[in-house]
Tab-separated table of C-alpha atoms and ligand atoms in Angstrom:
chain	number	residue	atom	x	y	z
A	1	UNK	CA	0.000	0.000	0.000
A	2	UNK	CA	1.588	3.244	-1.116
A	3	UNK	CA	1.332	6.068	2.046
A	4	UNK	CA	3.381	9.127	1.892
A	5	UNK	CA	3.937	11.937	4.601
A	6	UNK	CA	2.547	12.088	7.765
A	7	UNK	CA	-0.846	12.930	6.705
A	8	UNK	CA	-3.326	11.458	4.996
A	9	UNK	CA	-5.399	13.030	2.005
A	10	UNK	CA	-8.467	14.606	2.170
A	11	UNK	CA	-10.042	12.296	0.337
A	12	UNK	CA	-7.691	8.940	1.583
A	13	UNK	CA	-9.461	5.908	0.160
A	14	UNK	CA	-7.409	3.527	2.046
A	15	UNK	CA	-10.332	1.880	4.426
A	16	UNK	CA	-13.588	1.065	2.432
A	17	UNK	CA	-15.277	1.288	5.482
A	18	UNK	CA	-14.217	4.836	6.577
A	19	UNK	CA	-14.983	6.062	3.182
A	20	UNK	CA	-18.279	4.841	3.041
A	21	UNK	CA	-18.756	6.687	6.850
A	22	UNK	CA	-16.884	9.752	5.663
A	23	UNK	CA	-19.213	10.435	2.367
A	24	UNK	CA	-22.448	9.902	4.435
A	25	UNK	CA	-21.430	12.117	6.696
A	26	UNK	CA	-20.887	14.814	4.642
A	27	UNK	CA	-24.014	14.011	3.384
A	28	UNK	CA	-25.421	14.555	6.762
A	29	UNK	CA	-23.464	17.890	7.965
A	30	UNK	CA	-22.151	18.972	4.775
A	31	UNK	CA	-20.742	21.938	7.287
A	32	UNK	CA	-18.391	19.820	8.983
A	33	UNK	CA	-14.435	18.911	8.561
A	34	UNK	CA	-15.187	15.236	7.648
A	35	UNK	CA	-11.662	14.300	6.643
A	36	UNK	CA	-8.646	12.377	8.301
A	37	UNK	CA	-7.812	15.054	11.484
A	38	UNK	CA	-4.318	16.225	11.049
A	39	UNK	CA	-1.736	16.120	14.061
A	40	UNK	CA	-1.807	19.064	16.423
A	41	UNK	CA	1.044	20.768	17.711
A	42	UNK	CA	4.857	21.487	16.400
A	43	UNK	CA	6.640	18.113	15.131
A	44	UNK	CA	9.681	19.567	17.577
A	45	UNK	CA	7.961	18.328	20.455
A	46	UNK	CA	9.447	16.189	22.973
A	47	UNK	CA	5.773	14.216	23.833
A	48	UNK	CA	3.532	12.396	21.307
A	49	UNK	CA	-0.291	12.082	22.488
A	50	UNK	CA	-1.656	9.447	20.883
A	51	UNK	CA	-6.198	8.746	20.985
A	52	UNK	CA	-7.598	5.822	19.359
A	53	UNK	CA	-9.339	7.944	16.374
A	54	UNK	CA	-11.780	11.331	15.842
A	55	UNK	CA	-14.703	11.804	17.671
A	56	UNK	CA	-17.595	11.994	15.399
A	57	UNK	CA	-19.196	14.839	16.709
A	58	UNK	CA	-15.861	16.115	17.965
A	59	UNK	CA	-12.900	16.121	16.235
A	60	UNK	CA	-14.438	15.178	12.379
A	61	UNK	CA	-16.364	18.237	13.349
A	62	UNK	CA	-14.053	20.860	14.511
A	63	UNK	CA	-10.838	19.198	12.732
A	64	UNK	CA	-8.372	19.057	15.662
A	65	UNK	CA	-7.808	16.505	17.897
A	66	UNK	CA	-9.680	15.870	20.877
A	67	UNK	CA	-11.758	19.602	20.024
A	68	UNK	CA	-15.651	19.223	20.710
A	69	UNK	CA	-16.139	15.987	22.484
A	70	UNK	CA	-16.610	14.707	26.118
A	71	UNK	CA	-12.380	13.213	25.806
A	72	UNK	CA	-11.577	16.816	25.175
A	73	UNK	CA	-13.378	18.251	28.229
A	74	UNK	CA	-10.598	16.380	30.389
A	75	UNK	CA	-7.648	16.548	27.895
A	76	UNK	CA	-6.932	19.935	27.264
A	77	UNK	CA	-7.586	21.551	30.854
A	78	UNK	CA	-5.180	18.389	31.972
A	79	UNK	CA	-2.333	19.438	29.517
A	80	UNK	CA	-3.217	23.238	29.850
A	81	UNK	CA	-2.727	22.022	34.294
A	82	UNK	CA	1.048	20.493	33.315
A	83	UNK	CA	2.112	23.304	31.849
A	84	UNK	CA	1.745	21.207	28.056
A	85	UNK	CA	-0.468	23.856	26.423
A	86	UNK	CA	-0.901	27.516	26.602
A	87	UNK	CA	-4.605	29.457	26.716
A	88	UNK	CA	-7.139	28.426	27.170
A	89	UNK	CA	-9.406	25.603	25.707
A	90	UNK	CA	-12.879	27.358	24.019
A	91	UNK	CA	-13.535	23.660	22.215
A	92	UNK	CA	-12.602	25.477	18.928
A	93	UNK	CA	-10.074	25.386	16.528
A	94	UNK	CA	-9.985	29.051	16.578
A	95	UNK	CA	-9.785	29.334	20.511
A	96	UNK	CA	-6.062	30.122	20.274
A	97	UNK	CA	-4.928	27.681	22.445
A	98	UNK	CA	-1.170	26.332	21.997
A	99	UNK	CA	0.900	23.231	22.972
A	100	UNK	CA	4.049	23.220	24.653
A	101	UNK	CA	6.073	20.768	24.376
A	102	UNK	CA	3.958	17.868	22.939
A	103	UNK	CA	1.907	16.930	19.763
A	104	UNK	CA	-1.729	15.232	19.764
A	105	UNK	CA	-1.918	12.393	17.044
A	106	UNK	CA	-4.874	9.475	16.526
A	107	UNK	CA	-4.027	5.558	15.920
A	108	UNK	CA	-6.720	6.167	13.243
A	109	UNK	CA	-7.032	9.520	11.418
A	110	UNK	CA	-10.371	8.912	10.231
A	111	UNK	CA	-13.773	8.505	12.396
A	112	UNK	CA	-14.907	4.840	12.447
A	113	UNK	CA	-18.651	4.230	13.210
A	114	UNK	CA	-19.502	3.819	17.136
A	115	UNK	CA	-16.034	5.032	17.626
A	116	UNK	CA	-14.483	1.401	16.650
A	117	UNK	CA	-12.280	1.382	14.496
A	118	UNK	CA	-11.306	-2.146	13.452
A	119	UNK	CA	-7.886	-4.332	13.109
A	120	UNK	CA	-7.392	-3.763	9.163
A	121	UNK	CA	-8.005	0.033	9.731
A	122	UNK	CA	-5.613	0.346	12.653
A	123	UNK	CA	-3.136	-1.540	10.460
A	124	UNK	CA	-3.884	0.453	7.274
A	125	UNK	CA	-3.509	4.012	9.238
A	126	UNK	CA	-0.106	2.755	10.943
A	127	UNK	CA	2.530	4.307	8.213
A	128	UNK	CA	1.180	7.696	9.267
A	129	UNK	CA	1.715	7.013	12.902
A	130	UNK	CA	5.545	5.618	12.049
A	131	UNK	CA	5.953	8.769	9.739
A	132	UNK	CA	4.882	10.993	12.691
A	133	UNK	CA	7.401	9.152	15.083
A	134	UNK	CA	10.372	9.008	12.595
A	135	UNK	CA	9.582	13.021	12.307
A	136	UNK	CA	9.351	13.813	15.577
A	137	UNK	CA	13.345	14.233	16.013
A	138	UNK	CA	13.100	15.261	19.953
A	139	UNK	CA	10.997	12.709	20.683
A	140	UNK	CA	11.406	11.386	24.233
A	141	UNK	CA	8.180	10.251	25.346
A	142	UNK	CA	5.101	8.669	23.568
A	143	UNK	CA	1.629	8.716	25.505
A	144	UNK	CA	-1.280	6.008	24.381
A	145	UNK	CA	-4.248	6.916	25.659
A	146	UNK	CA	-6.113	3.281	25.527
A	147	UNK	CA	-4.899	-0.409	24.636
A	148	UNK	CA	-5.438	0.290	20.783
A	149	UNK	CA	-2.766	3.861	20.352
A	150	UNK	CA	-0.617	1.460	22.716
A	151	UNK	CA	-1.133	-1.543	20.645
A	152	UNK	CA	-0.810	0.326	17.383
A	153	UNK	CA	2.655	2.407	18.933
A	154	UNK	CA	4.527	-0.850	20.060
A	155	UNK	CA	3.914	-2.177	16.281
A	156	UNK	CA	4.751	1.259	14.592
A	157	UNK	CA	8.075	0.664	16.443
A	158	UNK	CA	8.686	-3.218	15.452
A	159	UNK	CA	8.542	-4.005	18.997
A	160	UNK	CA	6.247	-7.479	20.458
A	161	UNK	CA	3.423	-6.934	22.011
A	162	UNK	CA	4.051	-9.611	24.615
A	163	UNK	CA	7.116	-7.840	25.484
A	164	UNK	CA	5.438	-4.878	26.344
A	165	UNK	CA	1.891	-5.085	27.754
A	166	UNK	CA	-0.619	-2.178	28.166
A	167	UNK	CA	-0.571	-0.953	32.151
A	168	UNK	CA	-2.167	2.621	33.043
A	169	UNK	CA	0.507	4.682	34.576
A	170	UNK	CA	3.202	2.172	33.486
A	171	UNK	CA	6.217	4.512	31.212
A	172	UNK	CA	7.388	1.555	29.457
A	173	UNK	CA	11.875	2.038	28.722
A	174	UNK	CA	12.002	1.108	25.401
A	175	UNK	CA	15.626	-0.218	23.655
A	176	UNK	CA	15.914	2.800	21.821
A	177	UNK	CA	16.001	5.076	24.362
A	178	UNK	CA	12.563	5.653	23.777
A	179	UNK	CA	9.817	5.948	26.328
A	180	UNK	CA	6.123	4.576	26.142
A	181	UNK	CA	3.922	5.764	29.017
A	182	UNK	CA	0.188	4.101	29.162
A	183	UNK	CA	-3.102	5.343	30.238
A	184	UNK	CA	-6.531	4.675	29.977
A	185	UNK	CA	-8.279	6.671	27.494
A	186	UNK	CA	-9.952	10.141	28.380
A	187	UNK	CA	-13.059	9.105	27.157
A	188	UNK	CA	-16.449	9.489	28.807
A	189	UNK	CA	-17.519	5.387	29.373
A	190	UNK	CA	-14.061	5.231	31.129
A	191	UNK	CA	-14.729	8.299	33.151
A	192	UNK	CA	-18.099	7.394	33.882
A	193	UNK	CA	-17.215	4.046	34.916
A	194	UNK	CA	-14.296	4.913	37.488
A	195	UNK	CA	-12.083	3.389	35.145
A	196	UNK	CA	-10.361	6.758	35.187
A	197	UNK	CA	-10.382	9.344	37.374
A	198	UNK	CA	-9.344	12.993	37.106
A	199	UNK	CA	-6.906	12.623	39.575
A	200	UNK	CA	-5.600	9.006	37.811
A	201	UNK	CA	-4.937	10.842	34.984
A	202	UNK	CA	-3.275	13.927	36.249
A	203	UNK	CA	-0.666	11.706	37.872
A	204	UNK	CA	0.261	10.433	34.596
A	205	UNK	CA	0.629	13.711	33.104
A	206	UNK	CA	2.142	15.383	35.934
A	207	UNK	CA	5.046	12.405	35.344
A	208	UNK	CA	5.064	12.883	31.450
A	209	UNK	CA	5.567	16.537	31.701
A	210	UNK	CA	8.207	15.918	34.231
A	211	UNK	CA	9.855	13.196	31.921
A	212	UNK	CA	9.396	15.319	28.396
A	213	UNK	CA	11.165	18.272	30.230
A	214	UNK	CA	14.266	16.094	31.540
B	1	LIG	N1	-10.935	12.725	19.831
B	1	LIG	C1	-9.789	12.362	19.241
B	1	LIG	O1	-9.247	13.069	18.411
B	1	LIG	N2	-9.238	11.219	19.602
B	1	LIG	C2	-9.769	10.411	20.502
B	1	LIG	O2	-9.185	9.366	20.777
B	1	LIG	C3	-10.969	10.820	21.101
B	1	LIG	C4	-11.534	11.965	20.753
């Protein structure tokens, strides 16, 4: 499969599926950004955020990461907290609002149906989560929010997955120097169910800012 860069088209026709999603939905709200969501923040980061894919109403709305939706809500006031962004977060694109020191990526540039996006789809999105690694040239740190941005990272970087299982607050040492911290995804089911609290996931980010500024 041919990929290039470390975006996708506009029109990327790699995932039948997605295709099929993206067309009805700008069918449906001919108004929104429905299109693979580009990576936010400066590729001279130290820290690479990495969700699980767009929100539907969120990010394929707005067209940044993590802008719109519940995941958001918690996100950006956690990274704005750590000292990781600058502003303030007005769920816009246009709010203004800056990152220090990190980048925001998806395993899956494109917004699956109910928010699943499946194994070929992961696997056919990876070269644009390797490009954004390999271009990332201060890259010290790698956050996956959820098992599948973990999953997806340890096989961008030709690691084994039984080598290096998901854990939520675990920062994983990779060979190369590299470092892989986990944590359960911002999302609203896992906030809702106490899988993750506010306070769970501000430890992790108060390490990660501590580790991307060593
Ligand atoms: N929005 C994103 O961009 N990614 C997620 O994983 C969730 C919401």
């Amino acid at each position: 499969m041919a990929h290039c860069g470390t975006e996708p088209g506009r029109d990327c026709p790699h995932c039948p599926r997605l295709v099929a999603f993206r067309e009805s939905n700008r069918k449906t709200w001919p108004d929104w950004h429905n299109a693979p969501v580009a990576s936010f923040g400066s590729s001279d980061a130290n820290i690479l955020i990495v969700g699980l894919a767009p929100g539907l109403r969120g990010a394929n709305r707005t067209s940044r990461p993590f802008t719109g939706d519940y995941a958001g809500q918690l996100l950006y006031p956690t990274l704005l907290k750590f000292g990781l962004a600058k502003g303030a977060y007005g769920e816009d694109p246009d709010d203004g609002l800056t990152l220090a020191g990190c980048r925001i990526t998806n395993a899956v540039r494109c917004v699956p149906p109910q928010n699943k996006p499946v194994g070929a789809e992961i696997n056919a999105c990876r070269p644009y989560l390797v490009a954004e690694i390999e271009a990332m040239k201060q890259l010290r740190v790698i956050l996956a929010l959820g098992t599948v941005a973990h999953a997806s990272v340890i096989r961008a970087l030709g690691l084994k997955q039984k080598d290096w299982r998901f854990g939520h607050g675990v920062f994983h040492e990779l060979p190369s120097g590299l470092v892989l911290a986990d944590s359960y995804h911002c999302s609203r089911y896992n906030t809702n169910t106490g899988r993750l609290t506010e306070a769970m996931f501000h430890d992790v980010f108060e390490e990660l800012a501590n580790r991307g500024r060593a």
